[in-house]
Coordinates of C-alpha atoms in Angstrom, one line a residue:
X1 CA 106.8 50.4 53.7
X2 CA 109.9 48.4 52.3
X3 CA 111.4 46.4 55.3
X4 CA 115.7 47.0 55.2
X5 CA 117.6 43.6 57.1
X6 CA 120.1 45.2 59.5
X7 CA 123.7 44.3 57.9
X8 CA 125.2 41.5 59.8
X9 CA 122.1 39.7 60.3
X10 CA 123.9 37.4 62.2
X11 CA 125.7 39.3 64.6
X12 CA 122.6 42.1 64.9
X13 CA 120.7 39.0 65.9
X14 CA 122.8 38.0 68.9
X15 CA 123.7 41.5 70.2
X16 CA 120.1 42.9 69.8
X17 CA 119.0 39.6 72.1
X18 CA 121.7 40.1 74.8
X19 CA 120.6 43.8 75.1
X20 CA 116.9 42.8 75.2
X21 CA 117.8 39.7 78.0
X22 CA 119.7 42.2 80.1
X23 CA 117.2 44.5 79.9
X24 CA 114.4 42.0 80.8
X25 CA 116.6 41.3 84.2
X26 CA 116.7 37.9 82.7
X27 CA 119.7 35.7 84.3
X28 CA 121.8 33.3 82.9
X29 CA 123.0 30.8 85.9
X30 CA 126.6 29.9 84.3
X31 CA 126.0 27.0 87.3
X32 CA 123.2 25.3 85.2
X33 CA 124.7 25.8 82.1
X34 CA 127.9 23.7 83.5
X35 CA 125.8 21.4 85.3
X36 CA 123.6 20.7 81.5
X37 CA 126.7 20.2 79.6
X38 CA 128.1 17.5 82.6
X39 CA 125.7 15.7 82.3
X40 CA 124.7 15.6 78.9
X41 CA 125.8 12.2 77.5
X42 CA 127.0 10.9 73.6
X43 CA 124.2 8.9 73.3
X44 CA 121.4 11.7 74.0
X45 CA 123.3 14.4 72.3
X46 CA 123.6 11.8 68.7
X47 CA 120.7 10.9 68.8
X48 CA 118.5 14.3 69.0
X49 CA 120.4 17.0 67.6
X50 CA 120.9 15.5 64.4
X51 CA 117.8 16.6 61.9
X52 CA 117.1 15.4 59.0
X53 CA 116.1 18.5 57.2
X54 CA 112.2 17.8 56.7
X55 CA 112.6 14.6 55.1
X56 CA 108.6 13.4 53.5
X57 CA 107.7 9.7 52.3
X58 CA 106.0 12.1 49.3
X59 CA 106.6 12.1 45.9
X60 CA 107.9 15.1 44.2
X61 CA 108.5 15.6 40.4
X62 CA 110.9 18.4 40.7
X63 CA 113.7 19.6 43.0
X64 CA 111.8 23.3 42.5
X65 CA 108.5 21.0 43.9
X66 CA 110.1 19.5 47.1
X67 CA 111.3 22.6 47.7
X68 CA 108.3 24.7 47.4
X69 CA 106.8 22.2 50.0
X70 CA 109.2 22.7 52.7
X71 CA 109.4 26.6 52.2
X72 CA 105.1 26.3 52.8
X73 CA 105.8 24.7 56.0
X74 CA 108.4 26.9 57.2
X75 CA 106.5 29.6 55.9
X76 CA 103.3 29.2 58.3
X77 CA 105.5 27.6 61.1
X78 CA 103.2 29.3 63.5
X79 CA 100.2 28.5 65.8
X80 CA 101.7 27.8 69.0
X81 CA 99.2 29.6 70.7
X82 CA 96.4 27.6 69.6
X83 CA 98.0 24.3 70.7
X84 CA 95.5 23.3 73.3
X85 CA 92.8 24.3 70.9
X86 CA 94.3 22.2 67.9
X87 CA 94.9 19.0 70.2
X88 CA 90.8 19.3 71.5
X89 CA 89.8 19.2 68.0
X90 CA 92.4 17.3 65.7
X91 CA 94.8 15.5 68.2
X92 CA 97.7 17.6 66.8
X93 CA 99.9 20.4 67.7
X94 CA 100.7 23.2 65.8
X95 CA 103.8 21.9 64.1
X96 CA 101.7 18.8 63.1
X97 CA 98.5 21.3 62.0
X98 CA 100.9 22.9 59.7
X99 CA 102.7 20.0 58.2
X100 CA 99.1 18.4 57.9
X101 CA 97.8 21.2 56.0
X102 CA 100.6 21.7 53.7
X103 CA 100.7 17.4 53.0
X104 CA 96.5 18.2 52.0
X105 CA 97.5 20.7 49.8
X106 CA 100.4 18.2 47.6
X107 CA 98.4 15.6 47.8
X108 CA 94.8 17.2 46.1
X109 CA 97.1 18.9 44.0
X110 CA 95.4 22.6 45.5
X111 CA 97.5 25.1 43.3
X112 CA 99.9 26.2 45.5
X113 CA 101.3 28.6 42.8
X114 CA 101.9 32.5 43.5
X115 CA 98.4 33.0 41.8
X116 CA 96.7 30.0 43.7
X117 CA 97.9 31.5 47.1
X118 CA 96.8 35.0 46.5
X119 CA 93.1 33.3 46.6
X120 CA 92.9 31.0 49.5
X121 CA 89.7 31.7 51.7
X122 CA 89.9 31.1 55.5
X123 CA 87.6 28.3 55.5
X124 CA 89.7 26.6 52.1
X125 CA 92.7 26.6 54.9
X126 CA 90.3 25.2 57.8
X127 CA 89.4 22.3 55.8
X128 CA 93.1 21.5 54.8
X129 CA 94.4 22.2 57.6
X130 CA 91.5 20.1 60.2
X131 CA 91.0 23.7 62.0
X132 CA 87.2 23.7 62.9
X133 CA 86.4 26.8 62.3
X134 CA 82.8 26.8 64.1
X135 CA 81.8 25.8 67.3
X136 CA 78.0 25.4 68.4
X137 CA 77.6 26.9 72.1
X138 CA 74.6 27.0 74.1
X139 CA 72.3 29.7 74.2
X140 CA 69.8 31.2 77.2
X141 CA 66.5 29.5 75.1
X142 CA 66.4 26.2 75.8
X143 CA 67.5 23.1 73.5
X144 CA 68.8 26.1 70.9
X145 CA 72.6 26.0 70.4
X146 CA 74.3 28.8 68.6
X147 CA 77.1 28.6 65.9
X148 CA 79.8 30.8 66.7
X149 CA 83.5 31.1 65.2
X150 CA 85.7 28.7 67.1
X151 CA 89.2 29.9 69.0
X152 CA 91.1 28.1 66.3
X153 CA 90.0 29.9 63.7
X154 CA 91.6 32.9 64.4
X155 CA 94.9 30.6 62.8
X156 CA 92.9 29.9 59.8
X157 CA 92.6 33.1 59.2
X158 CA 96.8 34.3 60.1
X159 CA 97.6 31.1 57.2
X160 CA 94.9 32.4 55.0
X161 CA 96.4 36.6 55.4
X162 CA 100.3 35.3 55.2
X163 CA 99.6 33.1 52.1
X164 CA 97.7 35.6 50.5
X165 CA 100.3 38.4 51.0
X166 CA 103.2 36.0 49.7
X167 CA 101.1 34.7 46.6
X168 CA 100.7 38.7 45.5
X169 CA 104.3 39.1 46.5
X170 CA 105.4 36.6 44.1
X171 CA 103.4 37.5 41.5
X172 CA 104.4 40.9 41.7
X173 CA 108.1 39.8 41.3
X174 CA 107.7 36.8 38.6
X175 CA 108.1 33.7 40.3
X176 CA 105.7 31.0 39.9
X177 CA 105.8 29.6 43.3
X178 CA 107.6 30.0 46.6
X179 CA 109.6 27.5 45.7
X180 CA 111.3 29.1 42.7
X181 CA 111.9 31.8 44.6
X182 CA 113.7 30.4 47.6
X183 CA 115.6 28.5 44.8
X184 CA 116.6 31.9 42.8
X185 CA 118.0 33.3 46.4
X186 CA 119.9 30.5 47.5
X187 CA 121.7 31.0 43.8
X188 CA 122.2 34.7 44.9
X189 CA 123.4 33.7 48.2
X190 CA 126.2 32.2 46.9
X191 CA 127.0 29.9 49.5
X192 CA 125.7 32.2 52.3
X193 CA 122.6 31.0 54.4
X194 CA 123.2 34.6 56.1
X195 CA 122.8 36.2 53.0
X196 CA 119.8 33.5 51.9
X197 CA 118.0 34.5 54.8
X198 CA 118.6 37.8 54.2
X199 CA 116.7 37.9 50.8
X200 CA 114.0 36.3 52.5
X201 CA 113.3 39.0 55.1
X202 CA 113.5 41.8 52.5
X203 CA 111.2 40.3 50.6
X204 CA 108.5 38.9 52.8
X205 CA 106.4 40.2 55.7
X206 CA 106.0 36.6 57.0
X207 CA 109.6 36.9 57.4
X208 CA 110.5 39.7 59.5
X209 CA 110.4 38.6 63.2
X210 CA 111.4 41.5 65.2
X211 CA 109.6 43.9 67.7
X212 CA 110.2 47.1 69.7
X213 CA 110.9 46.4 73.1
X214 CA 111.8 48.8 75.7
X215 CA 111.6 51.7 72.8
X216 CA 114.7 49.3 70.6
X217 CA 114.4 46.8 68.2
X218 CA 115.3 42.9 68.7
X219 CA 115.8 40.8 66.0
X220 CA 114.8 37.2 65.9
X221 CA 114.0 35.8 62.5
X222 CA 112.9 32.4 63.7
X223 CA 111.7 30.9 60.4
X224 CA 114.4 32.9 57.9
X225 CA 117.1 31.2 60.0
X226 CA 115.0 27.7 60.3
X227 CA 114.5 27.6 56.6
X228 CA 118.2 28.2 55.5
X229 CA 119.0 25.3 58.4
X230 CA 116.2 23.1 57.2
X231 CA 117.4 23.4 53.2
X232 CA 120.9 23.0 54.1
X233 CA 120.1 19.5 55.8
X234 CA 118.4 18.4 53.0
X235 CA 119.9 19.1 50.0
X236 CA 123.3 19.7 51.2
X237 CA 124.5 16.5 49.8
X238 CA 123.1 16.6 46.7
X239 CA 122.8 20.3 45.3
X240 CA 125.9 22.9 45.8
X241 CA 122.9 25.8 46.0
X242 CA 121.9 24.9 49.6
X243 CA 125.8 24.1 50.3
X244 CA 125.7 27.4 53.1
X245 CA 128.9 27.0 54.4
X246 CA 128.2 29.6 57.6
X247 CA 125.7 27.9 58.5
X248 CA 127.6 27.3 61.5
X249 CA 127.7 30.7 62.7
X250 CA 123.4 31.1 62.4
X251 CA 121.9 31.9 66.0
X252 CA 119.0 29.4 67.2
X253 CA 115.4 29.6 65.9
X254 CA 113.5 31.3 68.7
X255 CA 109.9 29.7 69.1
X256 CA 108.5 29.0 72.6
X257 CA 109.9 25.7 73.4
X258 CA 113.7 26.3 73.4
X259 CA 112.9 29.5 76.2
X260 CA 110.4 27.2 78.2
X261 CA 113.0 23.7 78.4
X262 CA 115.6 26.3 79.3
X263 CA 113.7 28.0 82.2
X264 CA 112.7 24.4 83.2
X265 CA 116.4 23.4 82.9
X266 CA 117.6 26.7 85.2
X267 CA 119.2 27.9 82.6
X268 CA 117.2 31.2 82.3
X269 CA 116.0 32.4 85.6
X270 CA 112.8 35.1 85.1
X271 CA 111.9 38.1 86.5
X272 CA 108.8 37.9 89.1
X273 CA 107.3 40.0 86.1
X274 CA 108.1 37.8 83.7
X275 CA 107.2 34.1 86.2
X276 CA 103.6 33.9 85.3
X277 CA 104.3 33.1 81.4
X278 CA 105.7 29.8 82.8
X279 CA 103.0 28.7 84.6
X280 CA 100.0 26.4 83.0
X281 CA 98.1 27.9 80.6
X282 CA 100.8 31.0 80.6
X283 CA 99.8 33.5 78.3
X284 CA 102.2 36.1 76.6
X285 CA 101.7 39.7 75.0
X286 CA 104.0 39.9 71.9
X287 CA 106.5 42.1 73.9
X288 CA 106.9 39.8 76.6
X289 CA 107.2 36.2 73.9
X290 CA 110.0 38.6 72.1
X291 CA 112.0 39.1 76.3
X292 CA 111.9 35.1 76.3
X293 CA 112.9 34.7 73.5
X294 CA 115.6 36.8 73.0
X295 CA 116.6 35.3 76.3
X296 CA 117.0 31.9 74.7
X297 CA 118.8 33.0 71.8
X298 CA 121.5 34.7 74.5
X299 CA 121.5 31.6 76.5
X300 CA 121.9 29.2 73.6
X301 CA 125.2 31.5 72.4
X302 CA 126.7 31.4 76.1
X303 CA 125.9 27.5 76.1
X304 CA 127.9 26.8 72.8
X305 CA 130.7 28.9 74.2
X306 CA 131.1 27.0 77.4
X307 CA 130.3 23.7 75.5
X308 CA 133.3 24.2 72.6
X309 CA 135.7 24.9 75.6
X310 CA 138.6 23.1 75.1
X311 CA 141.7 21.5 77.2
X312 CA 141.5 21.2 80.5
X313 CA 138.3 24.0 80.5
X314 CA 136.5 21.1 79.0
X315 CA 133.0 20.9 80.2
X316 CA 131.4 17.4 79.7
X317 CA 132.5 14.1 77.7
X318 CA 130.4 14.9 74.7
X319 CA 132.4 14.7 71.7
X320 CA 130.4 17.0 69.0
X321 CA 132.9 16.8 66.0
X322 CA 135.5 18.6 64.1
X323 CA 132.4 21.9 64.2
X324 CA 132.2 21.5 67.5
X325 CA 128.8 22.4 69.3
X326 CA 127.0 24.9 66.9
X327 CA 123.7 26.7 67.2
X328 CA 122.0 25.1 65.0
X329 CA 122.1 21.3 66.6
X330 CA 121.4 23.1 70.6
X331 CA 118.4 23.7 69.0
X332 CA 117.6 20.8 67.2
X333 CA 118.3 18.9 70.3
X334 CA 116.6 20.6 72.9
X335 CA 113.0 21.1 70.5
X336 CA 113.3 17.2 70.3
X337 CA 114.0 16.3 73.9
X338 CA 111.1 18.9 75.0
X339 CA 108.9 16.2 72.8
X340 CA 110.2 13.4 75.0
X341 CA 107.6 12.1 77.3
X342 CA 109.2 14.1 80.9
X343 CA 108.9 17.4 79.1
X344 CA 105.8 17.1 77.2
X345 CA 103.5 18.5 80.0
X346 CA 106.1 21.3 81.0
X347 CA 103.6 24.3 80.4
X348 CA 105.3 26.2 78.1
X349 CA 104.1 29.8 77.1
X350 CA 101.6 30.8 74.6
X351 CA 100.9 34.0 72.5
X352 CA 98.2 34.2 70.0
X353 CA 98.9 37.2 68.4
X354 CA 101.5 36.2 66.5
X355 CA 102.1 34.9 62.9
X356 CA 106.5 34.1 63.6
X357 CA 106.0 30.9 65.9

């Protein structure tokens, strides 16, 4: 079934997710939202919402190269679920898992070509990836252990389908690699990381974050809207393509950590229904990850609002520049300050069934 993008991706992100958060009963306290901005200070604010854009100390031959590498990582920017899992057996998160993997596959030179993707086995990923795919438990006879498929191979296996689906994708359409690809849209996009993003869901299963909840459809498009960001910090600078100049107006990038540092921030306030996907070891169905975060998404918008008041309805001393606050940078900052030391054991929620964070 060919997958349409609603028209004004943008906007249908942010109204589907304010319908979805009021229909959760999921509160916004305007209260903590002041009380965040006051005392947010310059120095925090400069110093973690400004990204990069996926910068590597790699070498790449070709802008088409470096780009096909970051479009792999956004790509399988998923595995949250399998964090505890991933951390027991490598010492790395998700994020990390997937960066890992991708890095393994530049630096053996695995073909990462439309063609080369199409053929990755589960346990190829596993060993690029460090996922230990087996795990020996005990059995009832004594001194015999049995080999059995480990929790975290389940991920090996949601890589393995999403980059075989994408390789046959591209094949089927005539591009070499991912990376052409994303190239050839942001040349289509003219200048519009809506529309960039856009051509990305269209096209991709891996792209198309949304779900049914309560019997309507909420968009979220986490890594479509991460990937336009990501690109447009990068190359910005130094190639006119990835120039999106509405970049400004792109909603947050819905995972699990923005939803769980604004809960913990009493930003969002939950539902009793909805209070046990907070709690350690918190485990989400898909419906109820999509009701968070759709609730972060809502909460973000309402915090840039209140944030880019200005005059005397000034919240705060931060200065964030002639753009004022956008999106974009509330997200960056609060994903790295949930990596600072005070948040890292904040339980945040976790849903396995899921390939879109």
């Amino acid at each position: 079934m060919t997958f349409t993008c609603p028209s004004n991706l943008y906007a249908s992100v942010f109204e589907t997710s304010k319908q979805c958060r009021e229909n959760s009963n999921i509160k916004i306290d305007r209260e903590a939202i002041t009380q965040f901005l006051t005392e947010l200070n310059q120095e925090s604010w400069s110093k973690h919402s400004v990204s990069n854009g996926m910068s590597f100390p790699l070498r790449f031959e070709s802008l088409e190269q470096e780009v096909n590498f970051l479009s792999l990582i956004d790509l399988l920017n998923t595995g949250h679920g399998f964090r505890k899992e991933l951390h027991e057996d490598s010492d790395r998160g998700a994020f990390e898992t997937i960066v890992f993997g991708v890095m393994s596959f530049h630096i053996s030179n695995t073909l990462t070509t439309a063609e080369g993707l199409s053929h990755l086995t589960a346990w190829e990923i596993g060993g690029h990836f460090g996922i230990e795919m087996q795990k020996d438990m005990p059995s009832e006879l004594e001194h015999v252990t049995l080999s059995k498929p480990s929790v975290a191979s389940k991920l090996a296996g949601q890589i393995q389908g999403v980059l075989n689906e994408t390789g046959r994708i591209l094949k089927q359409k005539g591009f070499v690699n991912l990376g052409a690809f994303v190239i050839d849209a942001a040349k289509k996009a003219q200048g519009s990381a809506e529309t960039f993003s856009e051509i990305l869901i269209n096209t991709f299963p891996a792209f198309q974050d949304c779900g049914e909840v309560d019997g309507r459809t909420v968009y979220i498009f986490k890594k479509a809207l991460l990937l336009a960001s990501s690109l447009e910090r990068r190359f910005a600078a130094t190639n006119s393509i990835f120039a999106f100049k509405n970049i400004k107006e792109s909603p947050i990038f819905a995972d699990n950590v923005i939803p769980t540092m604004m809960v913990h921030l009493g930003i969002l306030v939950l539902p009793d229904s909805l209070k046990h996907t907070m709690e350690e070891g918190g485990v989400t169905s898909v419906e109820e990850s999509y009701r968070l975060r759709a609730g972060a998404i809502d909460g973000c918008r309402e915090i840039v609002e209140e944030a880019n008041r200005t005059g005397e309805s000034k919240v705060g001393t931060v200065d964030y520049g002639e753009k004022g606050m956008l999106n974009v940078d509330l997200d960056v900052y609060l994903w790295r300050v949930a990596k600072e030391p005070q948040y890292r054991k904040v339980p945040r929620f976790a849903c396995k069934d899921t390939i879109f964070f």
